CSV table of C-alpha atoms and ligand atoms in Angstrom, one decimal:
chain,number,residue,atom,x,y,z
A,1,MET,CA,49.0,1.6,-71.7
A,2,LYS,CA,50.8,5.0,-71.6
A,3,THR,CA,50.3,7.2,-74.7
A,4,LEU,CA,52.0,10.3,-75.9
A,5,LEU,CA,50.2,12.4,-78.5
A,6,SER,CA,52.5,14.9,-80.1
A,7,ALA,CA,51.4,17.7,-82.5
A,8,ALA,CA,52.6,20.9,-84.1
A,9,TRP,CA,50.5,22.7,-81.6
A,10,VAL,CA,49.0,21.9,-78.2
A,11,ALA,CA,46.6,24.4,-76.6
A,12,PRO,CA,46.2,23.4,-73.0
A,13,MET,CA,44.0,26.5,-72.3
A,14,ASP,CA,45.3,27.0,-68.8
A,15,GLN,CA,48.7,28.0,-70.2
A,16,SER,CA,50.0,29.4,-73.5
A,17,ILE,CA,49.8,27.4,-76.6
A,18,ILE,CA,52.8,25.1,-77.1
A,19,ARG,CA,54.7,24.7,-80.4
A,20,ASP,CA,55.7,21.1,-81.0
A,21,GLY,CA,53.8,20.1,-77.9
A,22,GLY,CA,52.6,16.8,-76.5
A,23,VAL,CA,50.4,15.2,-73.9
A,24,VAL,CA,50.9,12.0,-72.0
A,25,PHE,CA,48.0,10.0,-70.6
A,26,GLU,CA,47.2,6.7,-69.1
A,27,SER,CA,44.0,5.0,-68.0
A,28,GLY,CA,42.0,8.0,-69.1
A,29,THR,CA,43.9,10.5,-67.1
A,30,ILE,CA,46.5,13.1,-68.2
A,31,LEU,CA,49.9,12.5,-66.7
A,32,ALA,CA,51.9,15.4,-68.3
A,33,VAL,CA,51.7,18.1,-70.9
A,34,GLY,CA,54.5,20.2,-72.4
A,35,ASP,CA,57.2,20.2,-75.1
A,36,ALA,CA,57.0,16.9,-77.0
A,37,LYS,CA,60.8,16.3,-77.0
A,38,SER,CA,61.0,16.6,-73.2
A,39,LEU,CA,58.0,14.4,-72.7
A,40,ARG,CA,59.5,11.7,-74.9
A,41,ALA,CA,62.6,11.7,-72.8
A,42,ALA,CA,60.7,11.7,-69.6
A,43,HIS,CA,58.3,8.9,-70.7
A,44,PRO,CA,60.3,6.5,-72.8
A,45,ASP,CA,57.7,3.8,-72.1
A,46,ALA,CA,54.9,5.7,-73.7
A,47,GLN,CA,53.5,4.7,-77.1
A,48,VAL,CA,54.0,7.8,-79.3
A,49,GLU,CA,51.4,8.9,-81.8
A,50,ASN,CA,52.5,11.9,-83.9
A,51,LEU,CA,49.5,13.7,-85.2
A,52,GLY,CA,51.4,16.1,-87.4
A,53,ASP,CA,50.1,19.6,-88.5
A,54,VAL,CA,47.2,19.8,-86.1
A,55,VAL,CA,46.3,21.7,-82.9
A,56,VAL,CA,45.2,19.6,-79.9
A,57,LEU,CA,42.7,21.3,-77.6
A,58,PRO,CA,40.9,20.1,-74.5
A,59,GLY,CA,37.5,18.6,-75.2
A,60,LEU,CA,34.9,21.4,-75.3
A,61,VAL,CA,32.3,22.0,-72.6
A,62,ASN,CA,28.8,23.0,-73.6
A,63,ALA,CA,27.7,24.6,-70.4
A,64,HIS,CA,24.0,24.8,-71.3
A,65,THR,CA,21.9,22.4,-73.3
A,66,HIS,CA,18.9,20.2,-73.1
A,67,LEU,CA,19.9,16.9,-74.7
A,68,GLU,CA,16.4,15.4,-74.5
A,69,LEU,CA,15.2,18.0,-77.0
A,70,SER,CA,17.9,17.2,-79.6
A,71,HIS,CA,15.2,15.8,-82.0
A,72,CYS,CA,13.6,19.3,-82.2
A,73,THR,CA,14.4,22.0,-84.7
A,74,PRO,CA,14.2,25.8,-84.1
A,75,GLY,CA,10.7,27.0,-84.8
A,76,GLY,CA,8.5,30.0,-84.0
A,77,ARG,CA,11.1,32.6,-84.7
A,78,GLY,CA,9.6,36.1,-84.0
A,79,GLU,CA,6.7,34.8,-81.9
A,80,PRO,CA,6.4,35.9,-78.3
A,81,PHE,CA,8.6,33.8,-76.0
A,82,THR,CA,5.6,32.5,-74.1
A,83,ASP,CA,4.1,31.1,-77.3
A,84,TRP,CA,7.4,29.5,-78.1
A,85,ILE,CA,7.3,27.7,-74.7
A,86,ILE,CA,3.7,26.6,-75.1
A,87,LYS,CA,4.4,25.2,-78.6
A,88,LEU,CA,7.5,23.5,-77.5
A,89,ALA,CA,5.6,20.7,-75.9
A,90,GLU,CA,3.8,20.0,-79.2
A,91,ARG,CA,7.0,20.3,-81.2
A,92,SER,CA,8.9,17.9,-78.9
A,93,GLY,CA,6.2,15.3,-79.6
A,94,ARG,CA,5.4,15.0,-75.9
A,95,ASN,CA,1.7,14.2,-76.8
A,96,SER,CA,2.4,12.3,-80.0
A,97,GLY,CA,1.8,8.9,-78.5
A,98,VAL,CA,5.5,7.8,-78.8
A,99,PRO,CA,6.5,6.4,-75.4
A,100,HIS,CA,8.6,9.0,-73.6
A,101,GLU,CA,11.3,6.4,-72.9
A,102,GLN,CA,11.8,6.1,-76.6
A,103,LEU,CA,11.2,9.8,-77.5
A,104,TYR,CA,13.5,11.4,-75.0
A,105,GLY,CA,16.0,8.4,-74.9
A,106,ASP,CA,16.5,8.6,-78.7
A,107,ALA,CA,16.8,12.4,-78.5
A,108,THR,CA,19.4,12.2,-75.8
A,109,ARG,CA,21.5,9.6,-77.7
A,110,LEU,CA,21.2,11.8,-80.8
A,111,GLY,CA,22.4,14.8,-78.8
A,112,ILE,CA,25.4,12.9,-77.4
A,113,GLU,CA,26.3,11.8,-80.9
A,114,GLN,CA,26.2,15.4,-82.2
A,115,CYS,CA,28.3,16.7,-79.3
A,116,LEU,CA,31.0,14.2,-79.9
A,117,ARG,CA,31.0,14.9,-83.6
A,118,PHE,CA,31.5,18.6,-82.9
A,119,GLY,CA,34.2,18.1,-80.3
A,120,VAL,CA,32.0,18.6,-77.2
A,121,THR,CA,33.1,16.1,-74.6
A,122,CYS,CA,31.3,17.5,-71.6
A,123,VAL,CA,27.8,19.0,-71.2
A,124,GLY,CA,25.8,20.9,-68.6
A,125,ASP,CA,22.5,19.2,-69.4
A,126,ILE,CA,19.1,20.3,-68.2
A,127,SER,CA,16.8,17.4,-67.9
A,128,GLN,CA,13.1,17.1,-67.0
A,129,GLN,CA,13.2,13.5,-68.0
A,130,MET,CA,16.1,12.6,-65.7
A,131,HIS,CA,14.8,9.1,-65.0
A,132,ILE,CA,15.3,8.5,-68.8
A,133,THR,CA,18.4,10.6,-69.5
A,134,ARG,CA,20.6,9.7,-66.6
A,135,PRO,CA,20.8,6.0,-67.1
A,136,ILE,CA,21.9,6.8,-70.7
A,137,LEU,CA,24.4,9.4,-69.7
A,138,ARG,CA,26.0,7.4,-66.9
A,139,ASN,CA,27.6,5.1,-69.4
A,140,ALA,CA,27.9,7.4,-72.3
A,141,ALA,CA,31.2,8.5,-73.8
A,142,ILE,CA,30.7,12.1,-72.6
A,143,HIS,CA,31.2,13.9,-69.3
A,144,CYS,CA,28.0,15.5,-67.9
A,145,VAL,CA,26.4,17.4,-65.1
A,146,SER,CA,22.8,16.4,-65.3
A,147,TYR,CA,20.8,19.2,-63.7
A,148,GLY,CA,17.4,17.7,-62.7
A,149,GLU,CA,14.8,20.3,-63.7
A,150,LEU,CA,12.2,21.5,-61.1
A,151,LEU,CA,9.0,23.2,-62.0
A,152,GLY,CA,6.5,24.3,-59.4
A,153,LEU,CA,4.2,27.3,-59.1
A,154,ALA,CA,0.5,27.9,-58.6
A,155,LYS,CA,-1.4,24.7,-59.3
A,156,LEU,CA,1.8,23.0,-60.5
A,157,ARG,CA,3.3,23.3,-57.0
A,158,ARG,CA,2.7,19.6,-56.5
A,159,ARG,CA,4.9,18.9,-59.5
A,160,TYR,CA,7.9,20.4,-57.6
A,161,ASP,CA,7.4,18.0,-54.8
A,162,GLU,CA,7.3,15.0,-57.2
A,163,LEU,CA,10.4,16.2,-59.2
A,164,LEU,CA,12.6,17.2,-56.3
A,165,PRO,CA,13.5,13.7,-54.9
A,166,ARG,CA,14.2,12.5,-58.4
A,167,ALA,CA,16.4,15.5,-59.2
A,168,ILE,CA,18.7,15.0,-56.3
A,169,ASP,CA,18.8,11.2,-56.4
A,170,ARG,CA,22.5,10.3,-56.9
A,171,MET,CA,21.7,6.7,-57.9
A,172,HIS,CA,23.0,7.2,-61.5
A,173,GLU,CA,26.2,9.1,-60.6
A,174,SER,CA,29.3,7.6,-62.2
A,175,ASP,CA,32.9,8.6,-63.2
A,176,ARG,CA,31.3,10.5,-66.1
A,177,LEU,CA,28.0,11.7,-64.7
A,178,ARG,CA,27.4,14.2,-61.8
A,179,ILE,CA,24.1,15.3,-60.5
A,180,GLY,CA,22.9,18.9,-60.1
A,181,ILE,CA,19.6,20.6,-59.8
A,182,THR,CA,17.9,23.4,-61.7
A,183,PRO,CA,14.8,25.3,-60.6
A,184,HIS,CA,13.7,26.2,-64.1
A,185,ALA,CA,13.0,29.9,-64.0
A,186,PRO,CA,11.5,32.6,-61.8
A,187,TYR,CA,8.2,32.4,-63.8
A,188,THR,CA,7.8,28.6,-63.3
A,189,VAL,CA,9.2,28.0,-59.8
A,190,ASP,CA,7.9,29.9,-56.7
A,191,LEU,CA,10.0,31.6,-54.1
A,192,PRO,CA,9.8,28.7,-51.5
A,193,GLY,CA,10.9,26.3,-54.3
A,194,TYR,CA,13.9,28.5,-55.2
A,195,ARG,CA,14.8,28.9,-51.5
A,196,GLU,CA,14.6,25.1,-51.0
A,197,SER,CA,16.7,24.4,-54.1
A,198,VAL,CA,19.5,26.7,-53.0
A,199,ALA,CA,19.5,25.3,-49.5
A,200,LEU,CA,19.7,21.7,-50.9
A,201,ALA,CA,22.4,22.6,-53.4
A,202,ARG,CA,24.5,24.0,-50.6
A,203,GLN,CA,23.8,21.2,-48.2
A,204,HIS,CA,24.7,18.5,-50.7
A,205,GLU,CA,27.3,20.5,-52.6
A,206,LEU,CA,25.4,20.2,-55.9
A,207,PRO,CA,25.9,22.3,-59.0
A,208,LEU,CA,22.9,24.5,-59.5
A,209,ALA,CA,21.6,26.1,-62.7
A,210,THR,CA,18.6,28.3,-63.5
A,211,HIS,CA,17.3,30.2,-66.5
A,212,LEU,CA,17.5,33.9,-65.5
A,213,ALA,CA,16.8,37.3,-67.1
A,214,GLU,CA,16.2,35.5,-70.4
A,215,THR,CA,13.3,37.8,-71.4
A,216,PRO,CA,12.4,41.4,-70.2
A,217,HIS,CA,9.1,40.1,-68.7
A,218,GLU,CA,10.3,38.3,-65.6
A,219,ARG,CA,10.2,41.3,-63.3
A,220,ASP,CA,6.6,42.1,-64.1
A,221,PHE,CA,5.6,38.6,-63.3
A,222,MET,CA,7.5,38.3,-60.1
A,223,GLU,CA,6.3,41.7,-58.8
A,224,THR,CA,2.6,41.6,-59.6
A,225,HIS,CA,1.9,38.3,-61.5
A,226,ALA,CA,1.2,40.4,-64.6
A,227,GLY,CA,2.4,40.4,-68.2
A,228,GLU,CA,3.2,37.8,-70.7
A,229,PHE,CA,4.0,35.1,-68.2
A,230,ARG,CA,0.7,35.5,-66.4
A,231,GLY,CA,-0.9,35.0,-69.9
A,232,LEU,CA,1.0,31.8,-70.2
A,233,TRP,CA,-0.3,30.5,-66.9
A,234,ASN,CA,-3.8,31.5,-67.8
A,235,GLN,CA,-3.5,29.8,-71.1
A,236,ILE,CA,-2.4,26.5,-69.6
A,237,GLY,CA,-5.1,26.8,-67.0
A,238,GLN,CA,-2.8,26.2,-64.0
A,239,TRP,CA,-2.9,29.6,-62.3
A,240,GLU,CA,-4.2,30.1,-58.8
A,241,ASP,CA,-3.9,33.0,-56.5
A,242,GLY,CA,-1.7,33.1,-53.4
A,243,VAL,CA,1.7,32.8,-55.1
A,244,GLU,CA,4.3,34.8,-53.2
A,245,THR,CA,5.5,37.9,-55.1
A,246,PHE,CA,9.0,39.4,-55.1
A,247,ARG,CA,9.1,43.2,-54.9
A,248,GLY,CA,12.8,43.7,-54.5
A,249,GLY,CA,13.7,44.4,-58.1
A,250,GLY,CA,14.3,42.3,-61.2
A,251,PRO,CA,15.5,38.7,-61.7
A,252,ILE,CA,19.1,39.5,-60.8
A,253,ASP,CA,18.0,41.1,-57.5
A,254,PHE,CA,15.9,38.1,-56.9
A,255,ALA,CA,18.9,35.8,-57.5
A,256,HIS,CA,20.9,37.9,-55.1
A,257,ALA,CA,18.2,38.0,-52.4
A,258,ILE,CA,17.8,34.2,-52.3
A,259,GLY,CA,21.5,33.5,-52.1
A,260,LEU,CA,22.1,32.3,-55.7
A,261,LEU,CA,24.8,34.7,-56.5
A,262,ASP,CA,27.0,33.8,-53.5
A,263,TYR,CA,27.1,30.2,-54.4
A,264,ALA,CA,30.2,29.3,-56.5
A,265,ALA,CA,28.4,26.4,-58.2
A,266,THR,CA,25.6,28.5,-59.6
A,267,LEU,CA,25.1,28.8,-63.3
A,268,LEU,CA,22.8,31.5,-64.6
A,269,ALA,CA,21.7,30.6,-68.1
A,270,HIS,CA,21.3,33.6,-70.5
A,271,VAL,CA,21.2,36.9,-68.4
A,272,ASN,CA,20.2,38.6,-71.7
A,273,TYR,CA,18.8,41.6,-69.8
A,274,CYS,CA,21.2,43.2,-67.3
A,275,ASP,CA,21.6,47.0,-66.5
A,276,ASP,CA,24.7,48.6,-64.9
A,277,ARG,CA,23.4,48.2,-61.3
A,278,GLU,CA,22.7,44.5,-62.0
A,279,LEU,CA,26.1,44.0,-63.5
A,280,ASP,CA,27.6,45.3,-60.2
A,281,LEU,CA,25.6,42.7,-58.3
A,282,LEU,CA,26.8,39.9,-60.6
A,283,ALA,CA,30.4,41.2,-60.3
A,284,ARG,CA,30.2,41.1,-56.5
A,285,GLY,CA,28.9,37.5,-56.6
A,286,ARG,CA,30.4,34.2,-57.6
A,287,ALA,CA,27.9,32.8,-60.0
A,288,SER,CA,28.7,32.1,-63.7
A,289,VAL,CA,26.8,33.3,-66.7
A,290,VAL,CA,26.2,31.2,-69.7
A,291,TYR,CA,25.6,33.0,-72.9
A,292,CYS,CA,24.1,31.0,-75.8
A,293,PRO,CA,25.0,33.1,-78.9
A,294,ARG,CA,23.1,31.4,-81.7
A,295,THR,CA,20.0,30.9,-79.5
A,296,HIS,CA,20.3,34.5,-78.4
A,297,ALA,CA,20.3,35.6,-82.0
A,298,PHE,CA,17.4,33.3,-82.8
A,299,PHE,CA,15.2,35.1,-80.3
A,300,GLY,CA,16.5,38.5,-81.4
A,301,HIS,CA,17.5,39.8,-77.9
A,302,PRO,CA,19.5,43.0,-77.7
A,303,PRO,CA,23.3,42.6,-77.7
A,304,HIS,CA,24.6,40.5,-74.8
A,305,ARG,CA,26.9,42.2,-72.3
A,306,TRP,CA,29.3,39.2,-72.1
A,307,ARG,CA,32.5,41.3,-72.7
A,308,GLU,CA,31.6,43.8,-69.9
A,309,MET,CA,30.8,40.9,-67.6
A,310,LEU,CA,34.2,39.3,-68.3
A,311,SER,CA,36.0,42.6,-67.8
A,312,ARG,CA,34.2,43.0,-64.4
A,313,GLY,CA,35.4,39.5,-63.3
A,314,VAL,CA,32.2,37.5,-63.9
A,315,ASN,CA,32.9,34.0,-65.2
A,316,VAL,CA,31.2,33.8,-68.6
A,317,ALA,CA,30.8,30.6,-70.6
A,318,VAL,CA,29.1,29.7,-73.8
A,319,GLY,CA,26.4,27.1,-74.4
A,320,THR,CA,24.1,26.2,-77.3
A,321,ASP,CA,20.8,25.8,-75.4
A,322,SER,CA,18.6,23.1,-77.0
A,323,CYS,CA,18.1,22.2,-80.7
A,324,ALA,CA,14.6,23.8,-80.3
A,325,SER,CA,16.4,27.2,-80.5
A,326,SER,CA,19.9,26.4,-81.9
A,327,PRO,CA,20.5,24.9,-85.4
A,328,ASN,CA,22.6,22.1,-83.7
A,329,LEU,CA,25.0,21.5,-80.9
A,330,ASN,CA,28.1,22.7,-82.7
A,331,LEU,CA,29.6,24.9,-80.0
A,332,VAL,CA,32.4,25.9,-82.2
A,333,ASP,CA,29.8,27.7,-84.4
A,334,ASP,CA,28.8,29.7,-81.3
A,335,LEU,CA,32.4,30.7,-80.9
A,336,ARG,CA,32.5,31.6,-84.6
A,337,LEU,CA,29.5,33.8,-84.2
A,338,LEU,CA,31.2,35.6,-81.3
A,339,HIS,CA,34.3,36.0,-83.4
A,340,GLU,CA,32.2,37.6,-86.1
A,341,ILE,CA,30.4,39.9,-83.6
A,342,SER,CA,33.6,40.8,-81.9
A,343,PRO,CA,36.6,40.3,-84.1
A,344,GLU,CA,38.8,42.4,-81.8
A,345,PHE,CA,38.2,40.0,-78.9
A,346,PRO,CA,41.4,37.9,-78.3
A,347,VAL,CA,40.8,34.5,-79.9
A,348,GLU,CA,42.6,32.6,-77.1
A,349,GLN,CA,40.2,34.1,-74.6
A,350,LEU,CA,37.2,33.2,-76.8
A,351,TRP,CA,38.2,29.6,-76.6
A,352,GLU,CA,38.3,29.8,-72.8
A,353,LEU,CA,34.5,30.4,-72.9
A,354,ALA,CA,34.1,26.9,-74.2
A,355,THR,CA,36.8,25.2,-72.1
A,356,THR,CA,38.2,26.5,-68.8
A,357,ARG,CA,35.4,28.9,-68.1
A,358,ALA,CA,32.6,26.5,-69.1
A,359,ALA,CA,34.1,23.8,-66.9
A,360,LYS,CA,34.1,26.2,-64.0
A,361,ALA,CA,30.5,27.2,-64.8
A,362,ILE,CA,29.3,23.6,-64.3
A,363,ALA,CA,31.6,23.0,-61.4
A,364,MET,CA,33.6,20.3,-63.3
A,365,ASP,CA,36.9,22.2,-63.5
A,366,ASP,CA,38.6,19.6,-61.4
A,367,MET,CA,38.1,17.1,-64.2
A,368,VAL,CA,37.6,18.8,-67.6
A,369,GLY,CA,38.2,22.1,-69.5
A,370,SER,CA,42.0,22.1,-69.9
A,371,ILE,CA,44.8,19.8,-70.8
A,372,THR,CA,46.2,19.6,-67.3
A,373,THR,CA,47.9,16.8,-65.3
A,374,GLY,CA,45.2,14.9,-63.4
A,375,LYS,CA,42.3,15.8,-65.6
A,376,ALA,CA,40.4,13.5,-68.0
A,377,ALA,CA,42.2,12.8,-71.3
A,378,ASP,CA,39.6,14.5,-73.4
A,379,PHE,CA,41.0,16.1,-76.5
A,380,LEU,CA,40.0,17.4,-79.9
A,381,VAL,CA,42.2,17.7,-82.9
A,382,PHE,CA,41.8,20.2,-85.7
A,383,ASP,CA,44.0,20.6,-88.8
A,384,ALA,CA,46.3,23.5,-88.5
A,385,SER,CA,48.4,24.9,-91.3
A,386,THR,CA,49.2,28.4,-90.1
A,387,GLY,CA,51.0,29.9,-87.1
A,388,GLN,CA,47.6,31.0,-85.6
A,389,PRO,CA,45.8,27.7,-85.3
A,390,LEU,CA,43.1,28.9,-82.8
A,391,ALA,CA,42.1,31.7,-85.1
A,392,GLU,CA,42.3,29.4,-88.1
A,393,VAL,CA,39.8,27.0,-86.7
A,394,LEU,CA,37.3,29.8,-86.2
A,395,THR,CA,37.7,31.4,-89.6
A,396,GLN,CA,37.6,28.2,-91.6
A,397,ASN,CA,34.5,26.1,-91.3
A,398,ARG,CA,36.3,23.1,-90.0
A,399,ARG,CA,35.2,20.1,-87.9
A,400,PRO,CA,37.5,18.3,-85.6
A,401,GLN,CA,39.3,15.4,-87.3
A,402,GLN,CA,39.6,13.5,-84.0
A,403,VAL,CA,37.8,13.5,-80.7
A,404,TRP,CA,39.1,11.7,-77.6
A,405,VAL,CA,37.2,11.0,-74.4
A,406,GLY,CA,38.9,9.5,-71.4
A,407,GLY,CA,42.0,8.6,-73.5
A,408,VAL,CA,39.9,6.7,-76.1
A,409,ARG,CA,39.5,8.0,-79.6
A,410,ASN,CA,35.9,8.1,-80.7
B,501,ZN,ZN1,17.8,26.4,-71.6
């Protein structure tokens, strides 16, 4: 059945906001967007639903999260990052005796529920438990790139070889679910592991994500196997000598050297530490950066250079990261924080970080991220009573009144 949603405002995000706009869709796909009156004339067979004084936006895209940790709460504020990582296993209940199928399955379902409530209809999800999360996500009412997480360095190198075939297995792919890979971070995956991941991503055209320059300690570890991260490896008793070092600079140089920055489907989560020279490297490459504002604030990192990245042509998106460092998966609250930090930054462009730019970051921009003919009929609807609806949503603590995925209202 063909449907026409009409509203006081439609914000397609790949073109200017439309006053008295509408969107026509059928079988989960957008057929047309524009002025409601013209759409009504062009599609007399469509069932019309007039939503009134609202703004219709494309479903939001959370470019970086870990749904399988949605049962966690932020903890360990102010502790060294390495302690936070070590305690995460405990806090996630991994050793609690609850079967992992149940623990991570329930957390994933909880995460999906939260996303939909907050208007997020597509996620870039990092998953170590992909054999549990993917069967759930393939049929869920949410679009997803499931990045299978790889770990493997020192004594844990064997783990990489176990995880890799699982990560790139496309068995669970569906209309909603795409498969990607993610070597976790330069302090948990060795150089051969990164090189192989990049080669495989290119070969199979897979989206690739990695955590990069999240803390200032990555360079020390890569250069000499010293510093906080070496302490982490000693503490977990998995260190062994013979791990290849990287002496060509910091994590961004490392990403450049192994070909991560030239690959358009690369997503760099965080990049909290980036000097001018490294910014040049990013600007010359094609990789996207995902900034997680509330998680960034939780860890107390220095101000993120997202505006400079954007003005240099780097694609920047927002994400929440997991519930172990973000209060929840409400991506609009991350935009609200940015609006507070940077009130002069144009509001329309702020929304791009959670729509068009986020879709590009996870290589799903052919399907989601804007209200465009041919894309999925994913929408969210907010009350709008002023002439500046996109600013209004950010300044008033509103939740979406409706969320649609694939042309179906949730
Ligand atoms: Zn993360």
